[in-house]
Short mmCIF file of C-alpha atoms in Angstrom, two decimals:
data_model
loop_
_atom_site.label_atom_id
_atom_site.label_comp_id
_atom_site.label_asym_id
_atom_site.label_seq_id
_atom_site.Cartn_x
_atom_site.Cartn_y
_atom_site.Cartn_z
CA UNK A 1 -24.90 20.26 -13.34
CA UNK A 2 -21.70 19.24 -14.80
CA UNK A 3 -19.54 17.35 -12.92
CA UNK A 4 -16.10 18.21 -13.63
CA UNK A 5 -16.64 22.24 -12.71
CA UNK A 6 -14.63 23.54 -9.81
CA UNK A 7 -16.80 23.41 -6.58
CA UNK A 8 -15.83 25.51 -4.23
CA UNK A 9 -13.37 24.34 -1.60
CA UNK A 10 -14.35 23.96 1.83
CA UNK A 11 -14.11 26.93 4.45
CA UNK A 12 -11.83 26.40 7.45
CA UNK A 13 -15.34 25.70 9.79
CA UNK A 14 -16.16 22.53 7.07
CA UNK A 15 -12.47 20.75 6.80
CA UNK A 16 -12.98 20.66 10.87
CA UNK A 17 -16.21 19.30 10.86
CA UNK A 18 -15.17 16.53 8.08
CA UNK A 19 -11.86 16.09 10.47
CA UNK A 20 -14.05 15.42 13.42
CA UNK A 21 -16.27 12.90 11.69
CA UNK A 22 -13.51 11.56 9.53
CA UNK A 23 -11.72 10.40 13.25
CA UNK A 24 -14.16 7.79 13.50
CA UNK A 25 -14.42 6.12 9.88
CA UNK A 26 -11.47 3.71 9.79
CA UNK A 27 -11.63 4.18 5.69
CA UNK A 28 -11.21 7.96 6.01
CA UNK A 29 -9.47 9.27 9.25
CA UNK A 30 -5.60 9.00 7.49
CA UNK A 31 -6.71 10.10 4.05
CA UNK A 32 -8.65 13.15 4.81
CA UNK A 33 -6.17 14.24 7.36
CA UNK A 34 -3.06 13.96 5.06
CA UNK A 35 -5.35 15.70 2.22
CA UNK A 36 -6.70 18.43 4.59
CA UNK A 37 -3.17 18.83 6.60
CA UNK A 38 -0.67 18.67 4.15
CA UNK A 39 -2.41 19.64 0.74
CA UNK A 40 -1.43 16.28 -0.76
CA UNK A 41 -2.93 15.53 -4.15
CA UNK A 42 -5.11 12.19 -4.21
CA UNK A 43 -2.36 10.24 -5.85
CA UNK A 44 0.43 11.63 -3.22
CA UNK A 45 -1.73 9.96 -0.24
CA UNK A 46 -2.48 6.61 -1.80
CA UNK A 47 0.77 6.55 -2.36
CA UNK A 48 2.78 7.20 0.74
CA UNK A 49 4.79 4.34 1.95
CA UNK A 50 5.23 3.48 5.85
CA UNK A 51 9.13 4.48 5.37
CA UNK A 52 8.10 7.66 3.71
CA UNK A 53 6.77 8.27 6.86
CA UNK A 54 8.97 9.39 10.15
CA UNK A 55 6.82 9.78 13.21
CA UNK A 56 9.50 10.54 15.80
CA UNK A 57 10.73 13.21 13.63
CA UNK A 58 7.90 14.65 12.39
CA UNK A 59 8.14 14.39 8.97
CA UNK A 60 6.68 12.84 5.65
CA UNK A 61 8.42 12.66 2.47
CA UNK A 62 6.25 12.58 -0.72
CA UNK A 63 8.27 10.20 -3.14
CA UNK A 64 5.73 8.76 -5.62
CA UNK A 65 2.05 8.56 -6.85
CA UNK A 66 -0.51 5.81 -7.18
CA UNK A 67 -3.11 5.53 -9.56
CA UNK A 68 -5.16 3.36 -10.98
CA UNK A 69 -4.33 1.92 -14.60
CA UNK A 70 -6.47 0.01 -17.37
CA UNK A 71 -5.17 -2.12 -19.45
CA UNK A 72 -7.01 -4.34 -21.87
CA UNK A 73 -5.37 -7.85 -22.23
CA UNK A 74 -5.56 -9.64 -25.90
CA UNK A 75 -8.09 -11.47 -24.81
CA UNK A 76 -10.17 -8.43 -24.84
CA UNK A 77 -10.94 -8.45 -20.69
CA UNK A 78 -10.29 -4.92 -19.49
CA UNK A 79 -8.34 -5.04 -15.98
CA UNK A 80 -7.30 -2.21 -13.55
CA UNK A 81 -3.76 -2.15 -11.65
CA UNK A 82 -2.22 -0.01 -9.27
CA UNK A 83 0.74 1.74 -10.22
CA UNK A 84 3.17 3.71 -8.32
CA UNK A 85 4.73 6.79 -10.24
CA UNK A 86 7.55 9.28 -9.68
CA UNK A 87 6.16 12.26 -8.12
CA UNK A 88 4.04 14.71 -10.93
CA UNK A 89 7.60 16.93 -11.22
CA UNK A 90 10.87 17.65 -9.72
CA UNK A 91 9.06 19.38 -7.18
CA UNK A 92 6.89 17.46 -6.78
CA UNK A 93 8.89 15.36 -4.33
CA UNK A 94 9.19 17.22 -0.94
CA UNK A 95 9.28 16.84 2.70
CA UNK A 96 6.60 18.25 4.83
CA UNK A 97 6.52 19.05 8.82
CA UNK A 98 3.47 16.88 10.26
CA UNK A 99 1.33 18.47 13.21
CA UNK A 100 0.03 16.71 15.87
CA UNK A 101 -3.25 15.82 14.61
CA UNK A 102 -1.57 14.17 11.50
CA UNK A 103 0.76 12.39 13.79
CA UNK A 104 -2.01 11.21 15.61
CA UNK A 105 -4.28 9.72 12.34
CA UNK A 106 -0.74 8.01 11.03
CA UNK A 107 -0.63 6.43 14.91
CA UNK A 108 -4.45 5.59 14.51
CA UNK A 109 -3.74 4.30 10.95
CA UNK A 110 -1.03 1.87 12.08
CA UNK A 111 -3.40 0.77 14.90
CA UNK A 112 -6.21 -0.10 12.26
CA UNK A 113 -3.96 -1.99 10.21
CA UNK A 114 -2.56 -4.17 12.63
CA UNK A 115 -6.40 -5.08 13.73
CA UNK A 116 -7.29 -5.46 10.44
CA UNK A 117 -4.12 -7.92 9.71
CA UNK A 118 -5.31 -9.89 12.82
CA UNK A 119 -9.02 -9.77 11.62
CA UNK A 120 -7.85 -10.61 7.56
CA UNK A 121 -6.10 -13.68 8.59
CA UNK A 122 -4.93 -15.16 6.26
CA UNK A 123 -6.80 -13.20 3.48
CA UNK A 124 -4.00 -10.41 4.76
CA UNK A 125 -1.66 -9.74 1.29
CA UNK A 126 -0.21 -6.57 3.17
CA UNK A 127 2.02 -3.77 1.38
CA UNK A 128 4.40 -0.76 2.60
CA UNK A 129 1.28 1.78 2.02
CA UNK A 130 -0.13 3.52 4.66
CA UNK A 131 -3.97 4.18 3.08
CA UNK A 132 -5.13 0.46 2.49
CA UNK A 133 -7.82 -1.72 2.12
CA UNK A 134 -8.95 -4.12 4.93
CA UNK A 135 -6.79 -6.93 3.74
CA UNK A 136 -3.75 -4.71 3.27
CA UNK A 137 -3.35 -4.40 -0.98
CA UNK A 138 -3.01 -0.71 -2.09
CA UNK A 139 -6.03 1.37 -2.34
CA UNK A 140 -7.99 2.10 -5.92
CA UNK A 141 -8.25 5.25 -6.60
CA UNK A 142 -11.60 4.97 -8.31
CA UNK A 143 -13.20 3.25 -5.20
CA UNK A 144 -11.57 5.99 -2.50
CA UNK A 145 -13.69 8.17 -4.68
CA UNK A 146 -16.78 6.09 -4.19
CA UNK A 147 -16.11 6.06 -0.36
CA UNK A 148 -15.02 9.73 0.26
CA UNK A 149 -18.18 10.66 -1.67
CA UNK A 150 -20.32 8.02 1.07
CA UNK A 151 -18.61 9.72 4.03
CA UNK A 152 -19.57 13.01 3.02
CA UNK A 153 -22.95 12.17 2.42
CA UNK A 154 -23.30 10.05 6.07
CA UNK A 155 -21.59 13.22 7.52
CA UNK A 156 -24.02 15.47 5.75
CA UNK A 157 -20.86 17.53 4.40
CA UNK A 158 -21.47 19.33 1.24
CA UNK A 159 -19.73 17.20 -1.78
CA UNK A 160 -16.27 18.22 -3.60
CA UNK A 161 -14.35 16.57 -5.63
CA UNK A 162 -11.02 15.22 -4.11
CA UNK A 163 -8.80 17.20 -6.18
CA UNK A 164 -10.61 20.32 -4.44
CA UNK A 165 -9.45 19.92 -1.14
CA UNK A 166 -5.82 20.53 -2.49
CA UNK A 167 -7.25 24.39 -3.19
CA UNK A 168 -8.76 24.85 -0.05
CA UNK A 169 -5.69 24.02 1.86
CA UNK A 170 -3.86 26.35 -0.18
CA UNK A 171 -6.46 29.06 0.17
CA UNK A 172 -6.62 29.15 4.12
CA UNK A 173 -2.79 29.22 4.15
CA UNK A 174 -2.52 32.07 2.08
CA UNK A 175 -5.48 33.46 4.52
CA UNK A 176 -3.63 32.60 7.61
CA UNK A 177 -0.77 34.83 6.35
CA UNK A 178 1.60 31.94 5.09
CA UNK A 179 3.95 33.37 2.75
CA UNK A 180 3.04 32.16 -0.98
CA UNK A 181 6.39 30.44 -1.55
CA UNK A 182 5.72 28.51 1.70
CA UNK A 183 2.64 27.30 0.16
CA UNK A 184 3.90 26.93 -3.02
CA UNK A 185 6.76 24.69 -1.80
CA UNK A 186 4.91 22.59 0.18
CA UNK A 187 2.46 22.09 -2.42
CA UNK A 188 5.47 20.72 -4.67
CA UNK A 189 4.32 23.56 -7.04
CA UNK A 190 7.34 26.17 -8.49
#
């Protein structure tokens, strides 16, 4: 089939499951729980920041985007860079209210990158994101892809695109009786 149609989102009883399993993949826990928590968009997660990011409080602030960009050098070599962008609009930018199980994958995430910094050594570049590869650098958006679509397969969850998680998070707060402003707001949609 074609690849770029709208799968359905996930129902409420398959965003648990891929919460449970995602707990135990130390590529996936924070990522899948700030997508399935918050309705982030991909670019919003790789691109939260550690002082976005107030635990005691409760609170995340969504202040920019990451994405992967090409660029083809005169040489004629292709390379790909991370960039961090203002968020997609105005309001875009927002502050959320973070459960418990969030808080708890942000705690696990800083646990897992203080290992990893004591496992990289000094391969360790570090950066101020939270989602990150084992030596610290910004994550790819092209290669989360690869890896979300390997944990759902491992997990035997049925395949969406990452984009599509944003739709079922808005779809089971409109079920849940959230008003649609709320959901609109904290989707950083008008």
């Amino acid at each position: 089939g074609d690849k770029t149609q709208v799968k359905q989102s996930w129902t409420l009883e398959e965003s648990m499951k891929v919460l449970r399993h995602a707990i135990h993949d130390d590529q996936m826990d924070c990522f899948l729980h700030l997508m399935l928590r918050t309705g982030f968009r991909p670019g919003e997660a790789l691109g939260l920041r550690w002082d976005d990011v107030d635990l005691d409080r409760g609170l995340v602030h969504v202040t920019g985007t990451l994405r992967a960009e090409r660029r083809i050098l005169p040489t004629g070599e292709g390379i790909v860079r991370t960039v961090r962008n203002d968020p997609k609009t105005v309001h875009s930018r927002r502050t959320l209210l973070i459960d418990a199980e969030l808080k708890a994958a942000l705690e696990r995430q800083q646990m897992r990158q203080s290992v990893a910094q004591v496992t990289a050594g000094d391969k360790w570049k570090g950066s101020p994101y939270v989602i990150t590869s084992a030596v610290g650098t910004p994550v790819n958006s092209s290669n989360l892809r690869n890896q979300f679509n390997r944990f759902l397969k491992q997990a035997g969850i049925r395949q969406i695109r990452l984009h599509d998680m944003r739709h079922g998070v808005a779809r089971r707060g409109l079920e849940a009786d959230i008003r649609i402003e709320d959901v609109s707001q904290a989707f950083g949609h008008t």
